[in-house]
Coordinates of N, CA, C and O in Angstrom, one line a residue:
K19 N -22.2 16.8 12.7 CA -21.9 17.1 11.3 C -20.5 16.5 11.0 O -20.3 16.1 9.8
L20 N -19.6 16.6 11.9 CA -18.3 16.0 11.6 C -18.3 14.5 11.4 O -17.7 14.0 10.5
M21 N -19.1 13.8 12.2 CA -19.3 12.4 12.0 C -19.9 12.0 10.7 O -19.5 11.1 10.0
I22 N -20.9 12.8 10.3 CA -21.5 12.6 9.0 C -20.5 12.8 7.9 O -20.4 12.0 6.9
R23 N -19.7 13.8 8.0 CA -18.6 14.1 7.0 C -17.7 12.9 7.0 O -17.2 12.5 5.9
M24 N -17.3 12.4 8.1 CA -16.4 11.2 8.1 C -17.0 10.0 7.5 O -16.3 9.3 6.7
L25 N -18.3 9.8 7.7 CA -19.0 8.7 7.0 C -19.1 8.9 5.5 O -19.0 8.0 4.7
D26 N -19.2 10.2 5.1 CA -19.2 10.5 3.7 C -17.8 10.2 3.1 O -17.7 9.7 1.9
I27 N -16.8 10.5 3.8 CA -15.4 10.3 3.3 C -15.2 8.8 3.2 O -14.6 8.3 2.2
R28 N -15.7 8.0 4.1 CA -15.6 6.6 4.1 C -16.3 6.0 2.9 O -15.8 5.2 2.1
A29 N -17.5 6.5 2.6 CA -18.3 6.0 1.5 C -17.6 6.4 0.2 O -17.6 5.6 -0.8
N30 N -17.1 7.6 0.1 CA -16.4 8.1 -1.1 C -15.1 7.2 -1.4 O -14.8 6.9 -2.5
F31 N -14.4 6.9 -0.3 CA -13.3 6.0 -0.5 C -13.7 4.6 -1.1 O -13.1 4.1 -2.0
R32 N -14.8 4.1 -0.5 CA -15.2 2.8 -1.0 C -15.7 2.9 -2.5 O -15.4 1.9 -3.2
I33 N -16.4 3.9 -2.8 CA -16.8 4.1 -4.2 C -15.6 4.2 -5.1 O -15.5 3.6 -6.2
S34 N -14.5 4.9 -4.7 CA -13.3 5.0 -5.5 C -12.7 3.6 -5.7 O -12.2 3.3 -6.8
V35 N -12.6 2.8 -4.6 CA -12.1 1.4 -4.7 C -12.9 0.6 -5.7 O -12.4 -0.1 -6.6
L36 N -14.2 0.7 -5.6 CA -15.1 -0.1 -6.5 C -14.9 0.4 -8.0 O -14.9 -0.4 -8.9
L37 N -14.8 1.7 -8.2 CA -14.6 2.2 -9.6 C -13.2 1.7 -10.1 O -13.1 1.4 -11.3
D38 N -12.2 1.7 -9.3 CA -10.9 1.2 -9.7 C -11.0 -0.3 -10.2 O -10.4 -0.6 -11.2
A39 N -11.7 -1.1 -9.4 CA -11.9 -2.5 -9.8 C -12.7 -2.6 -11.1 O -12.4 -3.4 -12.0
W40 N -13.8 -1.8 -11.2 CA -14.6 -1.7 -12.4 C -13.7 -1.4 -13.6 O -13.7 -2.1 -14.6
E41 N -12.9 -0.4 -13.5 CA -12.0 0.0 -14.6 C -11.0 -1.1 -15.0 O -10.8 -1.4 -16.1
E42 N -10.5 -1.7 -14.0 CA -9.5 -2.8 -14.2 C -10.1 -4.0 -14.9 O -9.6 -4.5 -15.9
I43 N -11.3 -4.4 -14.5 CA -12.0 -5.5 -15.1 C -12.4 -5.2 -16.5 O -12.1 -6.0 -17.4
F44 N -13.0 -4.1 -16.7 CA -13.5 -3.8 -18.1 C -12.4 -3.4 -19.1 O -12.6 -3.6 -20.2
E45 N -11.4 -2.8 -18.6 CA -10.2 -2.5 -19.5 C -9.6 -3.9 -19.9 O -9.3 -4.0 -21.1
D46 N -9.5 -4.8 -19.0 CA -9.0 -6.1 -19.4 C -10.0 -6.8 -20.4 O -9.5 -7.4 -21.4
M47 N -11.3 -6.7 -20.1 CA -12.2 -7.4 -21.0 C -12.2 -6.7 -22.4 O -12.2 -7.4 -23.4
Y48 N -12.1 -5.4 -22.4 CA -12.0 -4.7 -23.7 C -10.8 -5.1 -24.4 O -10.8 -5.3 -25.6
L49 N -9.6 -5.2 -23.8 CA -8.4 -5.6 -24.4 C -8.5 -7.0 -24.9 O -7.8 -7.3 -25.9
K50 N -9.2 -7.8 -24.3 CA -9.4 -9.2 -24.7 C -10.5 -9.4 -25.7 O -10.9 -10.5 -26.0
D51 N -11.1 -8.3 -26.1 CA -12.2 -8.3 -27.1 C -13.4 -9.1 -26.5 O -14.2 -9.7 -27.3
M52 N -13.6 -9.0 -25.2 CA -14.8 -9.7 -24.6 C -16.0 -8.8 -24.7 O -17.1 -9.2 -24.6
V53 N -15.8 -7.5 -24.9 CA -16.8 -6.5 -24.9 C -17.0 -6.1 -26.4 O -16.0 -5.7 -27.0
V54 N -18.2 -6.2 -26.9 CA -18.4 -5.8 -28.3 C -18.8 -4.3 -28.2 O -19.7 -3.9 -27.5
E55 N -18.0 -3.4 -28.9 CA -18.1 -2.0 -28.7 C -18.6 -1.4 -30.1 O -17.8 -1.3 -31.0
G56 N -19.8 -1.1 -30.2 CA -20.3 -0.4 -31.3 C -20.3 -1.2 -32.6 O -20.6 -0.7 -33.7
K57 N -20.0 -2.4 -32.5 CA -20.0 -3.3 -33.7 C -21.2 -4.2 -33.7 O -21.3 -5.1 -32.8
N58 N -22.2 -4.0 -34.5 CA -23.4 -4.7 -34.5 C -23.8 -5.1 -35.9 O -24.6 -4.4 -36.5
P59 N -23.2 -6.2 -36.5 CA -23.6 -6.6 -37.8 C -25.2 -6.7 -37.9 O -25.8 -7.1 -36.9
R60 N -25.7 -6.5 -39.0 CA -27.2 -6.5 -39.2 C -27.7 -7.8 -38.7 O -27.2 -8.9 -39.0
G61 N -28.8 -7.7 -37.9 CA -29.5 -8.9 -37.4 C -28.9 -9.5 -36.2 O -29.5 -10.4 -35.6
R62 N -27.8 -9.0 -35.7 CA -27.1 -9.6 -34.6 C -27.5 -8.7 -33.3 O -27.4 -7.5 -33.4
K63 N -27.9 -9.4 -32.3 CA -28.3 -8.7 -31.1 C -27.0 -8.1 -30.4 O -26.0 -8.7 -30.4
P64 N -27.2 -6.9 -29.8 CA -26.1 -6.3 -29.0 C -25.7 -7.2 -27.8 O -26.6 -7.9 -27.3
T65 N -24.5 -7.2 -27.4 CA -24.0 -8.0 -26.3 C -23.4 -7.1 -25.3 O -22.9 -6.0 -25.6
F66 N -23.4 -7.6 -24.0 CA -22.7 -6.9 -23.0 C -21.8 -8.0 -22.4 O -22.3 -9.0 -21.9
V67 N -20.5 -7.9 -22.5 CA -19.5 -8.9 -22.1 C -19.9 -10.3 -22.6 O -19.8 -11.3 -22.0
G68 N -20.3 -10.3 -23.9 CA -20.6 -11.5 -24.5 C -22.0 -12.1 -24.2 O -22.3 -13.2 -24.7
L69 N -22.8 -11.4 -23.5 CA -24.2 -12.0 -23.1 C -25.2 -11.2 -23.9 O -25.1 -10.0 -24.1
K70 N -26.2 -11.9 -24.4 CA -27.2 -11.3 -25.2 C -28.1 -10.4 -24.4 O -28.5 -10.8 -23.3
L71 N -28.4 -9.2 -24.9 CA -29.3 -8.3 -24.2 C -30.6 -8.2 -24.9 O -30.7 -8.4 -26.1
A72 N -31.7 -7.9 -24.2 CA -33.0 -7.7 -24.8 C -33.0 -6.3 -25.5 O -32.4 -5.4 -25.1
Q73 N -33.7 -6.3 -26.7 CA -33.8 -5.1 -27.5 C -35.3 -4.6 -27.3 O -36.1 -5.4 -26.9
A74 N -35.5 -3.4 -27.7 CA -36.9 -2.9 -27.6 C -37.8 -3.8 -28.4 O -37.5 -4.2 -29.5
G75 N -38.9 -4.1 -27.8 CA -39.9 -5.0 -28.4 C -39.7 -6.5 -28.2 O -40.5 -7.3 -28.5
D76 N -38.6 -6.8 -27.5 CA -38.3 -8.2 -27.2 C -39.1 -8.7 -26.0 O -39.3 -9.9 -25.8
G77 N -39.5 -7.8 -25.2 CA -40.2 -8.1 -23.9 C -39.1 -8.4 -22.9 O -38.0 -8.4 -23.1
P78 N -39.6 -8.5 -21.6 CA -38.6 -8.6 -20.5 C -37.9 -10.0 -20.6 O -38.5 -11.0 -21.0
K79 N -36.6 -10.0 -20.3 CA -35.8 -11.2 -20.2 C -35.1 -11.2 -18.9 O -34.7 -10.2 -18.4
E80 N -34.9 -12.4 -18.4 CA -34.2 -12.5 -17.2 C -32.7 -12.6 -17.5 O -32.3 -13.2 -18.5
V81 N -31.9 -12.1 -16.6 CA -30.5 -12.2 -16.7 C -30.0 -13.6 -16.4 O -30.5 -14.2 -15.4
D82 N -29.2 -14.1 -17.2 CA -28.6 -15.4 -16.9 C -27.4 -15.3 -15.9 O -26.3 -14.9 -16.3
L83 N -27.7 -15.4 -14.6 CA -26.7 -15.2 -13.6 C -25.6 -16.1 -13.7 O -24.4 -15.8 -13.4
K84 N -25.8 -17.4 -14.1 CA -24.8 -18.3 -14.2 C -23.8 -17.9 -15.3 O -22.6 -17.9 -15.1
A85 N -24.3 -17.5 -16.4 CA -23.5 -17.1 -17.5 C -22.7 -15.8 -17.1 O -21.5 -15.7 -17.4
L86 N -23.3 -14.9 -16.4 CA -22.7 -13.7 -15.9 C -21.6 -14.1 -14.9 O -20.5 -13.5 -15.0
G87 N -21.9 -15.0 -14.0 CA -20.9 -15.4 -13.1 C -19.7 -16.1 -13.7 O -18.5 -15.9 -13.4
D88 N -20.0 -16.9 -14.7 CA -18.9 -17.5 -15.5 C -18.0 -16.5 -16.2 O -16.8 -16.6 -16.3
R89 N -18.7 -15.5 -16.8 CA -17.9 -14.4 -17.5 C -17.0 -13.7 -16.6 O -15.9 -13.3 -17.0
F90 N -17.4 -13.5 -15.3 CA -16.6 -12.7 -14.4 C -15.7 -13.6 -13.5 O -14.9 -13.1 -12.7
E91 N -15.7 -14.9 -13.7 CA -14.9 -15.8 -12.8 C -13.4 -15.5 -12.9 O -12.8 -15.5 -11.9
P92 N -12.9 -15.1 -14.0 CA -11.4 -14.8 -14.1 C -11.1 -13.6 -13.2 O -9.9 -13.4 -12.9
Y93 N -12.0 -12.8 -12.8 CA -11.8 -11.6 -12.0 C -12.1 -11.8 -10.6 O -12.2 -10.8 -9.9
R94 N -12.3 -13.0 -10.1 CA -12.7 -13.2 -8.7 C -11.7 -12.6 -7.7 O -12.1 -12.0 -6.7
E95 N -10.4 -12.7 -8.0 CA -9.4 -12.1 -7.1 C -9.5 -10.6 -7.0 O -9.4 -10.0 -5.9
I96 N -9.8 -10.0 -8.1 CA -10.0 -8.5 -8.1 C -11.2 -8.2 -7.2 O -11.2 -7.2 -6.4
F97 N -12.3 -8.9 -7.3 CA -13.5 -8.7 -6.5 C -13.1 -8.9 -5.0 O -13.5 -8.1 -4.1
N98 N -12.4 -10.0 -4.7 CA -12.0 -10.3 -3.3 C -11.1 -9.1 -2.8 O -11.3 -8.7 -1.6
Q99 N -10.2 -8.7 -3.5 CA -9.3 -7.6 -3.1 C -10.1 -6.3 -2.9 O -9.9 -5.6 -1.9
C100 N -11.1 -6.1 -3.7 CA -11.9 -4.9 -3.6 C -12.7 -4.9 -2.3 O -12.8 -4.0 -1.6
M101 N -13.3 -6.1 -2.0 CA -14.1 -6.2 -0.8 C -13.2 -6.1 0.4 O -13.6 -5.5 1.4
Q102 N -12.0 -6.6 0.3 CA -11.0 -6.5 1.4 C -10.7 -5.0 1.7 O -10.8 -4.6 2.9
R103 N -10.5 -4.3 0.7 CA -10.1 -2.8 0.8 C -11.3 -2.1 1.3 O -11.2 -1.1 2.1
C104 N -12.5 -2.4 0.9 CA -13.7 -1.7 1.3 C -14.2 -1.9 2.7 O -14.6 -1.0 3.4
Y105 N -14.1 -3.2 3.1 CA -14.8 -3.5 4.4 C -14.0 -4.2 5.4 O -14.4 -4.6 6.5
K106 N -12.7 -4.5 5.1 CA -11.8 -5.2 6.1 C -10.7 -4.4 6.6 O -9.8 -4.9 7.2
Q107 N -10.6 -3.1 6.2 CA -9.5 -2.2 6.7 C -10.1 -0.9 7.1 O -11.2 -0.5 6.7
Q108 N -9.4 -0.3 8.0 CA -9.8 1.0 8.5 C -9.6 2.1 7.5 O -8.6 2.1 6.8
I109 N -10.6 3.0 7.4 CA -10.5 4.1 6.4 C -10.3 5.4 7.1 O -9.3 6.1 6.9
V110 N -11.3 5.8 7.9 CA -11.2 7.0 8.7 C -11.1 6.7 10.2 O -10.9 7.6 11.0
S111 N -11.3 5.5 10.6 CA -11.3 5.1 12.0 C -10.0 4.6 12.4 O -9.2 4.2 11.6
S112 N -9.7 4.7 13.7 CA -8.4 4.2 14.3 C -8.5 2.6 14.3 O -9.6 2.1 14.3
D113 N -7.4 2.0 14.4 CA -7.3 0.5 14.6 C -8.0 0.1 15.9 O -8.5 -1.0 15.9
E114 N -7.9 0.9 16.9 CA -8.5 0.5 18.2 C -10.1 0.6 18.1 O -10.8 -0.2 18.6
L115 N -10.6 1.6 17.4 CA -12.0 1.8 17.4 C -12.7 0.8 16.4 O -13.7 0.3 16.6
K116 N -12.0 0.6 15.2 CA -12.5 -0.4 14.2 C -13.9 -0.1 13.8 O -14.7 -1.0 13.6
A117 N -14.3 1.2 13.5 CA -15.6 1.5 13.1 C -15.8 1.4 11.6 O -16.9 1.5 11.1
D118 N -14.7 1.2 10.8 CA -14.8 1.1 9.4 C -15.0 -0.3 8.9 O -15.4 -0.6 7.8
T119 N -14.5 -1.3 9.7 CA -14.6 -2.7 9.3 C -16.1 -3.1 9.5 O -16.8 -2.6 10.4
Y120 N -16.5 -4.1 8.7 CA -17.9 -4.5 8.8 C -18.0 -6.0 8.5 O -17.5 -6.5 7.6
A121 N -18.8 -6.6 9.4 CA -19.2 -8.0 9.2 C -20.6 -8.1 9.7 O -20.9 -7.6 10.8
P122 N -21.5 -8.6 9.0 CA -22.9 -8.7 9.4 C -23.0 -9.4 10.8 O -22.3 -10.4 11.1
G123 N -23.8 -8.8 11.7 CA -24.0 -9.3 13.0 C -23.0 -8.9 14.1 O -23.2 -9.3 15.2
E124 N -22.1 -8.1 13.7 CA -21.1 -7.7 14.7 C -21.3 -6.3 15.3 O -20.5 -5.8 16.0
Y125 N -22.5 -5.8 15.2 CA -22.8 -4.5 15.7 C -23.0 -4.5 17.2 O -22.9 -3.4 17.9
A126 N -23.2 -5.7 17.8 CA -23.4 -5.7 19.3 C -22.1 -5.3 20.0 O -22.2 -4.7 21.1
S127 N -20.9 -5.4 19.4 CA -19.7 -5.0 20.0 C -19.1 -3.8 19.3 O -17.9 -3.5 19.5
D128 N -19.8 -3.1 18.5 CA -19.3 -1.9 17.8 C -19.3 -0.7 18.7 O -20.3 -0.3 19.2
P129 N -18.1 -0.1 18.9 CA -18.0 1.0 19.8 C -18.8 2.2 19.3 O -19.3 3.0 20.2
L130 N -18.9 2.4 18.0 CA -19.7 3.6 17.5 C -21.2 3.4 17.8 O -21.8 4.4 18.3
V131 N -21.7 2.2 17.7 CA -23.1 2.0 18.0 C -23.3 2.1 19.5 O -24.3 2.7 19.9
E132 N -22.4 1.6 20.3 CA -22.5 1.8 21.7 C -22.5 3.2 22.1 O -23.3 3.7 23.0
A133 N -21.6 4.1 21.5 CA -21.6 5.5 21.8 C -22.9 6.2 21.4 O -23.4 7.0 22.2
M134 N -23.4 5.8 20.3 CA -24.7 6.5 19.8 C -25.8 6.1 20.8 O -26.7 6.9 21.1
I135 N -25.9 4.8 21.2 CA -26.9 4.4 22.1 C -26.7 5.2 23.5 O -27.7 5.6 24.1
G136 N -25.5 5.4 23.9 CA -25.2 6.1 25.1 C -25.7 7.6 25.0 O -26.3 8.1 25.9
L137 N -25.6 8.2 23.8 CA -26.0 9.5 23.6 C -27.5 9.7 23.7 O -28.1 10.7 24.0
M138 N -28.2 8.6 23.3 CA -29.7 8.6 23.4 C -30.2 8.7 24.8 O -31.4 9.0 25.1
G139 N -29.4 8.3 25.8 CA -29.8 8.3 27.2 C -29.9 9.7 27.8 O -30.3 9.8 29.0
F140 N -29.5 10.7 27.2 CA -29.5 12.1 27.8 C -30.8 12.7 27.8 O -31.0 13.8 28.2
Q141 N -31.8 12.1 27.2 CA -33.2 12.6 27.1 C -33.3 13.9 26.5 O -34.1 14.8 26.9
D142 N -32.5 14.1 25.4 CA -32.5 15.4 24.6 C -33.0 14.9 23.3 O -32.3 14.2 22.6
A143 N -34.2 15.4 22.8 CA -34.8 15.0 21.6 C -33.9 15.2 20.4 O -33.7 14.4 19.5
N144 N -33.3 16.4 20.3 CA -32.4 16.7 19.2 C -31.2 15.8 19.2 O -30.8 15.3 18.1
L145 N -30.5 15.6 20.3 CA -29.4 14.8 20.4 C -29.7 13.3 20.1 O -29.0 12.6 19.3
T146 N -30.9 12.9 20.5 CA -31.3 11.5 20.3 C -31.6 11.3 18.8 O -31.2 10.3 18.2
A147 N -32.2 12.3 18.1 CA -32.5 12.2 16.7 C -31.2 12.1 15.9 O -31.1 11.3 15.0
Q148 N -30.2 13.0 16.3 CA -28.9 13.0 15.5 C -28.2 11.7 15.8 O -27.6 11.1 14.9
A149 N -28.2 11.2 17.0 CA -27.5 9.9 17.3 C -28.2 8.7 16.6 O -27.5 7.9 16.0
C150 N -29.5 8.7 16.5 CA -30.2 7.7 15.7 C -29.8 7.7 14.3 O -29.6 6.7 13.7
A151 N -29.8 8.9 13.7 CA -29.5 9.1 12.3 C -28.1 8.6 12.0 O -27.8 7.9 11.0
L152 N -27.2 9.0 12.9 CA -25.8 8.6 12.7 C -25.6 7.1 12.8 O -24.9 6.4 12.1
M153 N -26.3 6.5 13.8 CA -26.2 5.1 14.0 C -26.8 4.3 12.8 O -26.2 3.3 12.4
M154 N -27.9 4.7 12.3 CA -28.5 4.0 11.2 C -27.6 4.2 10.0 O -27.5 3.2 9.2
R155 N -27.1 5.4 9.8 CA -26.2 5.6 8.6 C -25.0 4.6 8.7 O -24.5 4.0 7.8
H156 N -24.4 4.5 9.9 CA -23.3 3.6 10.2 C -23.6 2.2 9.9 O -22.9 1.4 9.3
M157 N -24.8 1.8 10.4 CA -25.2 0.4 10.3 C -25.6 0.0 8.9 O -25.6 -1.2 8.5
A158 N -25.9 1.0 8.1 CA -26.3 0.7 6.7 C -25.2 1.1 5.7 O -25.5 1.5 4.6
Q159 N -24.0 0.9 6.1 CA -22.9 1.4 5.3 C -22.8 0.6 3.9 O -22.5 1.3 2.9
R160 N -23.0 -0.6 3.9 CA -23.0 -1.3 2.6 C -24.1 -0.9 1.7 O -23.9 -0.6 0.5
T161 N -25.3 -0.7 2.2 CA -26.4 -0.3 1.4 C -26.2 1.1 0.9 O -26.5 1.4 -0.2
R162 N -25.6 2.0 1.8 CA -25.3 3.4 1.4 C -24.3 3.4 0.2 O -24.6 4.1 -0.8
V163 N -23.3 2.6 0.3 CA -22.3 2.6 -0.8 C -22.9 2.1 -2.1 O -22.7 2.6 -3.2
S164 N -23.7 1.0 -2.0 CA -24.4 0.5 -3.1 C -25.3 1.5 -3.8 O -25.4 1.6 -5.0
N165 N -26.1 2.2 -3.0 CA -27.0 3.2 -3.5 C -26.3 4.4 -4.1 O -26.7 4.9 -5.1
D166 N -25.2 4.8 -3.4 CA -24.4 5.9 -4.0 C -23.7 5.5 -5.3 O -23.6 6.3 -6.2
L167 N -23.3 4.3 -5.4 CA -22.6 3.8 -6.6 C -23.6 3.8 -7.8 O -23.2 4.0 -8.9
K168 N -24.9 3.6 -7.5 CA -25.9 3.6 -8.6 C -26.0 5.0 -9.2 O -26.4 5.1 -10.4
L169 N -25.6 6.0 -8.5 CA -25.7 7.4 -9.0 C -24.5 7.9 -9.7 O -24.5 8.9 -10.3
V170 N -23.4 7.0 -9.7 CA -22.2 7.4 -10.4 C -22.3 7.1 -11.9 O -22.6 6.0 -12.2
Q171 N -22.0 8.1 -12.7 CA -21.9 7.8 -14.1 C -20.5 7.4 -14.5 O -19.6 8.1 -14.3
V172 N -20.4 6.1 -15.0 CA -19.1 5.6 -15.4 C -19.0 5.5 -16.9 O -19.9 4.9 -17.5
M173 N -18.0 6.1 -17.4 CA -17.7 6.0 -18.9 C -16.4 5.3 -19.0 O -15.3 6.0 -18.8
V174 N -16.4 4.1 -19.4 CA -15.1 3.3 -19.4 C -14.6 3.2 -20.9 O -13.5 3.3 -21.2
Y175 N -15.6 3.1 -21.8 CA -15.2 2.8 -23.2 C -14.9 4.1 -24.0 O -15.6 5.1 -23.8
P176 N -13.9 4.0 -24.8 CA -13.5 5.2 -25.7 C -14.7 5.6 -26.5 O -14.9 6.8 -26.7
A177 N -15.5 4.7 -27.0 CA -16.7 5.1 -27.8 C -17.7 5.9 -27.0 O -18.3 6.8 -27.5
A178 N -17.8 5.6 -25.7 CA -18.7 6.3 -24.8 C -18.2 7.8 -24.6 O -19.0 8.7 -24.6
V179 N -16.9 7.9 -24.5 CA -16.3 9.2 -24.3 C -16.5 10.0 -25.6 O -16.9 11.2 -25.6
K180 N -16.4 9.4 -26.8 CA -16.6 10.0 -28.1 C -18.0 10.5 -28.2 O -18.3 11.6 -28.6
V181 N -19.0 9.6 -27.9 CA -20.4 10.0 -27.9 C -20.7 11.1 -27.0 O -21.5 12.0 -27.4
Y182 N -20.2 11.1 -25.8 CA -20.4 12.2 -24.9 C -19.9 13.5 -25.5 O -20.6 14.5 -25.4
G183 N -18.7 13.5 -26.0 CA -18.1 14.7 -26.7 C -19.0 15.2 -27.8 O -19.2 16.4 -28.0
E184 N -19.4 14.3 -28.7 CA -20.3 14.6 -29.8 C -21.6 15.2 -29.3 O -22.1 16.1 -29.9
T185 N -22.1 14.6 -28.2 CA -23.4 15.1 -27.7 C -23.2 16.6 -27.2 O -24.1 17.4 -27.4
L186 N -22.1 16.8 -26.5 CA -21.9 18.2 -26.0 C -21.8 19.2 -27.2 O -22.3 20.3 -27.2
Y187 N -21.1 18.7 -28.3 CA -21.0 19.6 -29.5 C -22.4 19.8 -30.1 O -22.7 21.0 -30.5
V188 N -23.2 18.8 -30.2 CA -24.5 18.9 -30.8 C -25.4 19.9 -30.0 O -26.1 20.7 -30.5
I189 N -25.3 19.7 -28.6 CA -26.1 20.6 -27.8 C -25.7 22.1 -27.9 O -26.5 23.0 -28.0
K190 N -24.4 22.3 -28.0 CA -23.9 23.7 -28.3 C -24.4 24.2 -29.6 O -24.8 25.4 -29.7
A191 N -24.3 23.4 -30.6 CA -24.7 23.8 -32.0 C -26.2 24.1 -32.0 O -26.7 25.1 -32.6
L192 N -27.0 23.2 -31.3 CA -28.5 23.5 -31.3 C -28.8 24.7 -30.5 O -29.8 25.4 -30.8
T193 N -28.1 24.9 -29.4 CA -28.3 26.1 -28.6 C -28.0 27.4 -29.4 O -28.8 28.4 -29.4
A194 N -26.9 27.4 -30.2 CA -26.5 28.5 -31.0 C -27.6 28.7 -32.1 O -28.0 29.8 -32.4
L195 N -28.1 27.6 -32.7 CA -29.1 27.7 -33.7 C -30.4 28.3 -33.1 O -31.1 29.2 -33.7
R196 N -30.8 27.8 -31.9 CA -32.0 28.4 -31.3 C -31.9 29.9 -31.0 O -32.8 30.6 -31.3
K197 N -30.7 30.3 -30.5 CA -30.5 31.7 -30.3 C -30.6 32.5 -31.6 O -31.2 33.6 -31.6
H198 N -30.1 31.9 -32.7 CA -30.1 32.6 -34.0 C -31.6 32.7 -34.5 O -32.0 33.7 -35.0
L199 N -32.3 31.6 -34.3 CA -33.7 31.6 -34.8 C -34.6 32.5 -34.0 O -35.5 33.1 -34.5
F200 N -34.3 32.7 -32.7 CA -35.1 33.5 -31.9 C -34.7 35.0 -31.9 O -35.4 35.9 -31.4
A201 N -33.6 35.2 -32.6 CA -33.1 36.6 -32.7 C -34.0 37.4 -33.6 O -34.6 36.8 -34.6
D202 N -34.2 38.6 -33.3 CA -35.2 39.4 -34.1 C -34.4 40.0 -35.3 O -34.2 41.2 -35.4
K203 N -33.9 39.1 -36.2 CA -33.1 39.6 -37.3 C -33.7 39.1 -38.6 O -34.3 38.0 -38.6
Q204 N -33.5 39.7 -39.7 CA -34.1 39.4 -41.0 C -33.5 38.0 -41.4 O -34.2 37.2 -42.0
A205 N -32.2 37.8 -41.2 CA -31.5 36.6 -41.7 C -32.1 35.3 -41.0 O -32.0 34.2 -41.5
A206 N -32.5 35.5 -39.8 CA -33.0 34.4 -39.0 C -34.3 33.9 -39.6 O -34.7 32.8 -39.6

């Protein structure tokens, strides 16, 4: 359980680093008016960082990866620093163990993987299952961070924060109205 907790801490650190980079990039884009926020003159398609998005009824459209790459090219150094902090430095591991750094194909010399394989040799089903789960979790660290990041709700734009606040207000008002309507009173 302790090792799983340490892997969770490592994943949370990486998500925090990724969110810092996200905020830095989109704050800069917002300040440079690269992001169209809530302004949609009639007949104009909404954009995301200057790229046209499909609207309902338009049918599926493929993302123009070259245009997206060109849009984010000025932020290449931020991406590189982010990847360096996430996968090239120790987070919860010691410098000797180096279990937090990751490069594809380097698991043959990874001490954590070697330890988990060693634990499997005790012929204890429960210990082997836990060692396998821990080893797979360790080996899938990039996938884990990417899947966890998909679950994070990011609100960067002031308009999104305003909409969130207004939504909470409307929910409270509708809840109060519902309670009033279901009350067994003449005024309701």
